[in-house]
C-alpha positions as semicolon CSV with decimal commas, in nm:
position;residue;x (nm);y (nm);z (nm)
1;X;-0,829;3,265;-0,719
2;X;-0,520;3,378;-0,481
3;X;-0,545;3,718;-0,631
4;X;-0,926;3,719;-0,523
5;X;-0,793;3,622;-0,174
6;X;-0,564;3,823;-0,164
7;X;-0,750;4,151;-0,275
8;X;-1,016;4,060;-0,012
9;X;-0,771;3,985;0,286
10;X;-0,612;4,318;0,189
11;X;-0,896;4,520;0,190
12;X;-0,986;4,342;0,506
13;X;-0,686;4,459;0,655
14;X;-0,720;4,825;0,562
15;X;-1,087;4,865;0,670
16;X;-0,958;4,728;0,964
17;X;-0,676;4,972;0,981
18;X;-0,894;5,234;0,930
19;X;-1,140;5,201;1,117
20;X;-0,842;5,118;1,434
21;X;-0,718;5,440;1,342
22;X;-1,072;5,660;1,332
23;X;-1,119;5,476;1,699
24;X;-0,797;5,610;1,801
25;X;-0,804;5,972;1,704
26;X;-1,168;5,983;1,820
27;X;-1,101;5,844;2,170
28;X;-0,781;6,140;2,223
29;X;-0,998;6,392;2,098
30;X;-1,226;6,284;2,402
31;X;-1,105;6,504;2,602
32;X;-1,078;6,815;2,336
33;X;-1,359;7,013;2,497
34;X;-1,140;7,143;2,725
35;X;-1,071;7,479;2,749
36;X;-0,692;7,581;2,645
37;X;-0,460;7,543;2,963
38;X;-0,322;7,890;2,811
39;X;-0,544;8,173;3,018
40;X;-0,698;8,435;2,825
41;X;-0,572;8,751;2,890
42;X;-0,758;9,114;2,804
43;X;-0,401;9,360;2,794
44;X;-0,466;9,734;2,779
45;X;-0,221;9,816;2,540
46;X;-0,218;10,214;2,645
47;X;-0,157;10,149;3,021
48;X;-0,010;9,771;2,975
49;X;-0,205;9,696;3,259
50;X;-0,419;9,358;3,259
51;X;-0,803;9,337;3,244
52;X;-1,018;9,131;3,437
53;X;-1,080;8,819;3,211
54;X;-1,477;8,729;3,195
55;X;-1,619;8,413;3,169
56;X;-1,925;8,254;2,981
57;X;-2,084;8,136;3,362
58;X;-2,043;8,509;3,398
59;X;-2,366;8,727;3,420
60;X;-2,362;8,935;3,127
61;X;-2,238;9,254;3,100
62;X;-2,314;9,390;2,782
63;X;-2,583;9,340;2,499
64;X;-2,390;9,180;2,215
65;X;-2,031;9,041;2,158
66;X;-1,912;9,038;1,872
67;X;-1,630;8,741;1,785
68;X;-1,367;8,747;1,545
69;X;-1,143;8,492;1,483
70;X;-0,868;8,588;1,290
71;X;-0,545;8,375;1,077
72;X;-0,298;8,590;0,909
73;X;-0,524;8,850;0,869
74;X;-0,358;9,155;0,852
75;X;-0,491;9,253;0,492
76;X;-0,871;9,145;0,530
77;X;-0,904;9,252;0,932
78;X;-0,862;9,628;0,863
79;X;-1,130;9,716;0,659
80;X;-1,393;9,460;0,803
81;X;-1,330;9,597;1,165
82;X;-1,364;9,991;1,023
83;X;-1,713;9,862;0,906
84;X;-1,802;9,707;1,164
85;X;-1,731;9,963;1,445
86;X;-1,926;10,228;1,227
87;X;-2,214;10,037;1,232
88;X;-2,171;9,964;1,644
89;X;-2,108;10,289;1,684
90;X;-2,458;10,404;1,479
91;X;-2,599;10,183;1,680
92;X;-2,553;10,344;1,999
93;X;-2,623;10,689;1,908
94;X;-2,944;10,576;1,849
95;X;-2,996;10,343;2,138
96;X;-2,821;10,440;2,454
97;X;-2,892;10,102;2,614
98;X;-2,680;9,934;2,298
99;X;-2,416;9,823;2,459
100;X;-2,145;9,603;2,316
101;X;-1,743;9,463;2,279
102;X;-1,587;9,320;1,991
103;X;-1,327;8,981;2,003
104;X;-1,045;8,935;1,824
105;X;-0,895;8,617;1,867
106;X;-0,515;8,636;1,668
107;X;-0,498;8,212;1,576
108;X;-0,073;8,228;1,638
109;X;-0,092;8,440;1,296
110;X;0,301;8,480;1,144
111;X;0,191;8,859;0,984
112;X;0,103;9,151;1,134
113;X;-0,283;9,028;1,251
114;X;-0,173;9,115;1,602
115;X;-0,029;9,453;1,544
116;X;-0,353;9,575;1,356
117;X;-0,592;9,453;1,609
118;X;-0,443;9,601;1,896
119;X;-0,451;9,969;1,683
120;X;-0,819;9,936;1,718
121;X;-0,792;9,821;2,074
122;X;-0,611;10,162;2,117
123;X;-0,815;10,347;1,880
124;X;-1,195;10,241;2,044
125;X;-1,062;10,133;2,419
126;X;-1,017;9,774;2,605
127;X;-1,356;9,820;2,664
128;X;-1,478;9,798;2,349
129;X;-1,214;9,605;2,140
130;X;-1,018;9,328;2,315
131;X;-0,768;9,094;2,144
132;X;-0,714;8,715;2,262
133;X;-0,368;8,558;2,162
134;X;-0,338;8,172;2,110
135;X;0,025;8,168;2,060
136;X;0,021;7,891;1,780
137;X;-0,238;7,821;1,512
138;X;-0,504;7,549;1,662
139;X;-0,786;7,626;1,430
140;X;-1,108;7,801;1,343
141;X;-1,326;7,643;1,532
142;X;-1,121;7,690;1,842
143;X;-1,058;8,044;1,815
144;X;-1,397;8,113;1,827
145;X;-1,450;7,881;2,162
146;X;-1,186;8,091;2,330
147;X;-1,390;8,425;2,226
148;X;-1,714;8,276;2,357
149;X;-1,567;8,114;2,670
150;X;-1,453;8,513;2,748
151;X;-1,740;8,730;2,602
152;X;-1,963;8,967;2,763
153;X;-2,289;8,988;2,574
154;X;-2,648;8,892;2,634
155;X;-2,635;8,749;2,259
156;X;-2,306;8,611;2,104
157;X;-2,220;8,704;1,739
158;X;-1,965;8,525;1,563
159;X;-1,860;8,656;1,219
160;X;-1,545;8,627;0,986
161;X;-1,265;8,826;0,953
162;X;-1,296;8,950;0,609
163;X;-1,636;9,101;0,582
164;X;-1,752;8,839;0,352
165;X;-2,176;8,873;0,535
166;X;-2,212;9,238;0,581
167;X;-2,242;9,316;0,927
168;X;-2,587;9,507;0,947
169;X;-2,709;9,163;0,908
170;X;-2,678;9,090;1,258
171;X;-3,009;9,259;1,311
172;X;-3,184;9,011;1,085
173;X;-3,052;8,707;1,326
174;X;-3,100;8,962;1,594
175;X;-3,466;9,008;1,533
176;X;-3,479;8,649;1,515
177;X;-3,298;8,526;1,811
178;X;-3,533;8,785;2,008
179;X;-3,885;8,691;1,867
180;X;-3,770;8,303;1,930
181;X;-3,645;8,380;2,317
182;X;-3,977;8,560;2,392
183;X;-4,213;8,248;2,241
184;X;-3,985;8,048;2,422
185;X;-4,010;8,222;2,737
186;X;-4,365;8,236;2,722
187;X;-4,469;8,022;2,504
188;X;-4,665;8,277;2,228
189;X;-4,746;8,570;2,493
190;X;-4,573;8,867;2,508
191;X;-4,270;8,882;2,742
192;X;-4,212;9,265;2,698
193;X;-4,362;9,360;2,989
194;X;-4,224;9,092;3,208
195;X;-3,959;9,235;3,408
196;X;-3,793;8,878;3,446
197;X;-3,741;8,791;3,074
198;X;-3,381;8,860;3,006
199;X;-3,266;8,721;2,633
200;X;-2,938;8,573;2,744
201;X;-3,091;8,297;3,027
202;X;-3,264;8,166;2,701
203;X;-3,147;7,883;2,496
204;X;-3,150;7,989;2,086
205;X;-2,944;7,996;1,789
206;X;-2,984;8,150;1,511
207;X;-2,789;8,066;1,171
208;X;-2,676;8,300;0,886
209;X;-2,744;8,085;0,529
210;X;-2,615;8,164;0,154
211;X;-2,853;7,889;0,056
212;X;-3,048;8,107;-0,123
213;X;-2,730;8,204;-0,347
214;X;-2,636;7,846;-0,399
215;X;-2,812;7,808;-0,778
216;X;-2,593;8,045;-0,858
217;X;-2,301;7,935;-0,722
218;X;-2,359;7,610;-0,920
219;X;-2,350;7,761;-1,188
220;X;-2,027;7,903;-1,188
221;X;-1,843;7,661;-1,002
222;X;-1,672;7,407;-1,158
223;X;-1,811;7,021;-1,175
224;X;-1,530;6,875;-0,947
225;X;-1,587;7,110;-0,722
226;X;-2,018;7,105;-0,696
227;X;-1,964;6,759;-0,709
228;X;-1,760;6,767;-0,378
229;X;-1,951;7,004;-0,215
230;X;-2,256;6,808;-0,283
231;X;-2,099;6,514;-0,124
232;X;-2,010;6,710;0,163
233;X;-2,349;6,796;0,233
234;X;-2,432;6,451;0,185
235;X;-2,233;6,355;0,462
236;X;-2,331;6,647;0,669
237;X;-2,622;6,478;0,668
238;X;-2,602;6,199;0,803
239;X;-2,358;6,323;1,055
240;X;-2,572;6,607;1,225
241;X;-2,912;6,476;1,060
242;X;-3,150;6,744;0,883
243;X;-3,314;7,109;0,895
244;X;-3,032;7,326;0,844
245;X;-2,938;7,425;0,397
246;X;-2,600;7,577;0,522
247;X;-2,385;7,472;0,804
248;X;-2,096;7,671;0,667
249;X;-2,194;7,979;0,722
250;X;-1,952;8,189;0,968
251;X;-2,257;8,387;1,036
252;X;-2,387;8,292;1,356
253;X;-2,555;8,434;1,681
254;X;-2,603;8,241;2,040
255;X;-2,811;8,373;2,324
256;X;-2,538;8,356;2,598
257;X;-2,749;8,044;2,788
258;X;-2,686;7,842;2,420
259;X;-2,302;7,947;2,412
260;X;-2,279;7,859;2,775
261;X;-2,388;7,473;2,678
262;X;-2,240;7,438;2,328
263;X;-1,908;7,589;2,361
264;X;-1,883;7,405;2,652
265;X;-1,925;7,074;2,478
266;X;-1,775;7,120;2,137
267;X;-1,473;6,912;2,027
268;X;-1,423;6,988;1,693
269;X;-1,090;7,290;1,655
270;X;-1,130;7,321;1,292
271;X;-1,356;7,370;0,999
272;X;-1,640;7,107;1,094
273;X;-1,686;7,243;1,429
274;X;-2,031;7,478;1,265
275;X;-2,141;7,078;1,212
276;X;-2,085;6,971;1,549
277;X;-2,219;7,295;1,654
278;X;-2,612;7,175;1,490
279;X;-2,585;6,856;1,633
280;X;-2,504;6,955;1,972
281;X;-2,795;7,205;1,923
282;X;-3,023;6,929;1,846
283;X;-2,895;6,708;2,148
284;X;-2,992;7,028;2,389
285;X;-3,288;7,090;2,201
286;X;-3,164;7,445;2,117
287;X;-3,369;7,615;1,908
288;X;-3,228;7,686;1,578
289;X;-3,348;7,917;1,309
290;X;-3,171;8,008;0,953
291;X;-3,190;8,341;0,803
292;X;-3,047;8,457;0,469
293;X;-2,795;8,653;0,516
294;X;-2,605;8,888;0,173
295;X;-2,272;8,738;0,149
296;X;-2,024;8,817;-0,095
297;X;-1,684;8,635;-0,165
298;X;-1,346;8,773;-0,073
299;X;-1,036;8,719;-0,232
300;X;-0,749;8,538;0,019
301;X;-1,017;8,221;0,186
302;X;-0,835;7,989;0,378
303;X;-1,046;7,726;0,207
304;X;-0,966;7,506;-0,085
305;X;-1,035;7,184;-0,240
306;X;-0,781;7,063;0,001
307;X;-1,008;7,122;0,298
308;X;-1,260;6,883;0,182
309;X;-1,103;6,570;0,310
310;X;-1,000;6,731;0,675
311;X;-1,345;6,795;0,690
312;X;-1,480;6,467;0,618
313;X;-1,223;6,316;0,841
314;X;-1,352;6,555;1,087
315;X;-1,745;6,427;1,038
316;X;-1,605;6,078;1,073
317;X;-1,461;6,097;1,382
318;X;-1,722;6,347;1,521
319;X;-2,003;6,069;1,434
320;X;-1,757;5,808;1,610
321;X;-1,695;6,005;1,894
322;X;-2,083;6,085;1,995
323;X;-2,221;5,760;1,918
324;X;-1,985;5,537;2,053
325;X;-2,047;5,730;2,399
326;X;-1,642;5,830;2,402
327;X;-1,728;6,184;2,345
328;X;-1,968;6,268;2,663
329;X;-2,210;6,555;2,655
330;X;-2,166;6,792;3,006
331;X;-2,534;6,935;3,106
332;X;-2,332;7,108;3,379
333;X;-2,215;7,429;3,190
């Protein structure tokens, strides 16, 4: 009998200590929407000379950014850049009115991340290319705030470092993100010829998914590691509720009205930030739409079995923080 009381008074005490603990962390993360105290700054690197530093309240000033976080990337970043500014570059030959900037934020990498993205910021122009330095690692998730909070575009495209979704995709969620803005605008008529429709005043998001590839992915994974994935989902669930296959994705495009609100708003600096990201969505009533997208995996992912917990304990406190009331939505951005 005193070992039954004393297994439940110790369990008592641990829930209790846990749950102190998941009210702690959520209430100093209250505040973690915040933009870095650090300002971003746009360097030429030809001239040295400083570039005016936009902001997401900004009117837009070009068609599409294109954001990039990057973590010790010096190996990966290369090649996924070269493809990508071939394809931009396609793209404007063909349209003169396709305008666009790519940003690549360097998370306080220790390689050489920084030294290859300012050879393209050399090679295309500060115009084109522009590199945002955090100084010290603070995450995924925030890196890719930072390049939203100081983008350009009329749509907002954020996309990984190593080429993993090939980057002519964009035009799938592109296509998307358009044919959802103009049935929002006008609910089902035709906003082409309305002179006042501009994509970026209209709230939408559209998501990248490997869903489709995810049969075969269980197939070659091993058990431990569908069987934590699964549970992941499971608590993705209940955390940001239903309708999207694959929050994971780093596949993702914002009209700049949606970036303005959710990047204002999220909390989250690390991998479940894509999570907070649908459930702010759904608090806004953003429109979200998911579109397969061909993805292909890369050798040197930052992600491991490892991650799994951080990203639960993530959820946790994210579902603490929001419905507890600690973590306040702003409807002011």
């Amino acid at each position: 009998m005193d070992y039954i009381c004393f297994f439940v008074t110790f369990t008592a005490i641990a829930l209790l200590g846990f749950v102190s603990v998941v009210f702690f962390e959520a209430y100093k993360r209250r505040n973690n929407h915040q933009h870095i105290e650090v300002p971003a700054i746009f360097e030429d690197p030809s001239s040295l000379k400083q570039v005016p530093c936009p902001h997401i309240v900004d009117p837009a000033t070009k068609y599409i950014s294109l954001i990039i976080p990057a973590f010790n990337e010096e190996h990966r970043l290369p090649g996924a850049l070269e493809e990508t500014m071939n394809y931009l570059h396609q793209r404007t030959l063909k349209d003169s009115s396709f305008t666009y900037e790519v940003v690549i934020i360097d998370d306080g990498s220790a390689d050489e991340t920084k030294r290859v993205a300012f050879e393209f910021v050399r090679k295309y122009t500060v115009d084109k290319v522009r590199v945002i330095l955090l100084g010290r690692n603070h995450g995924k998730g925030e890196a890719i705030r930072k390049g939203m909070m100081h983008s350009r575009g009329e749509l907002l495209l954020m996309l990984d470092a190593d080429g993993a979704t090939k980057v002519t995709d964009l035009e799938k969620l592109e296509n998307q993100i358009q044919a959802v803005a103009k049935r929002e605008y006008h609910h089902g008529d035709s906003s082409d010829s309305d002179p006042r429709f501009r994509i970026s005043d209209i709230p939408a998001a559209v998501f990248g998914s490997r869903a489709h590839l995810e049969e075969k992915a269980l197939a070659t994974r091993k058990w431990y590691r569908n069987f934590l994935m699964k549970g992941f989902h499971l608590v993705v669930l209940m955390a940001a509720g239903p309708g999207i296959c694959d929050t994971q994705c780093g596949f993702k495009m914002f009209t700049r009205a949606a970036a303005r609100k959710l990047f204002s708003n999220v909390r989250l600096k690390r991998w479940c930030f894509d999570v907070e990201l649908v459930f702010l969505c759904k608090w806004f009533r953003i429109s979200i739409s998911e579109i397969s997208v061909n993805w292909s995996e890369i050798p040197g992912s930052k992600v491991n079995l490892l991650s799994i917990p951080n990203m639960l304990w993530e959820l946790v406190l994210m579902s603490v923080g929001y419905r507890t009331g600690m973590w306040r939505i702003s409807n002011s951005a």
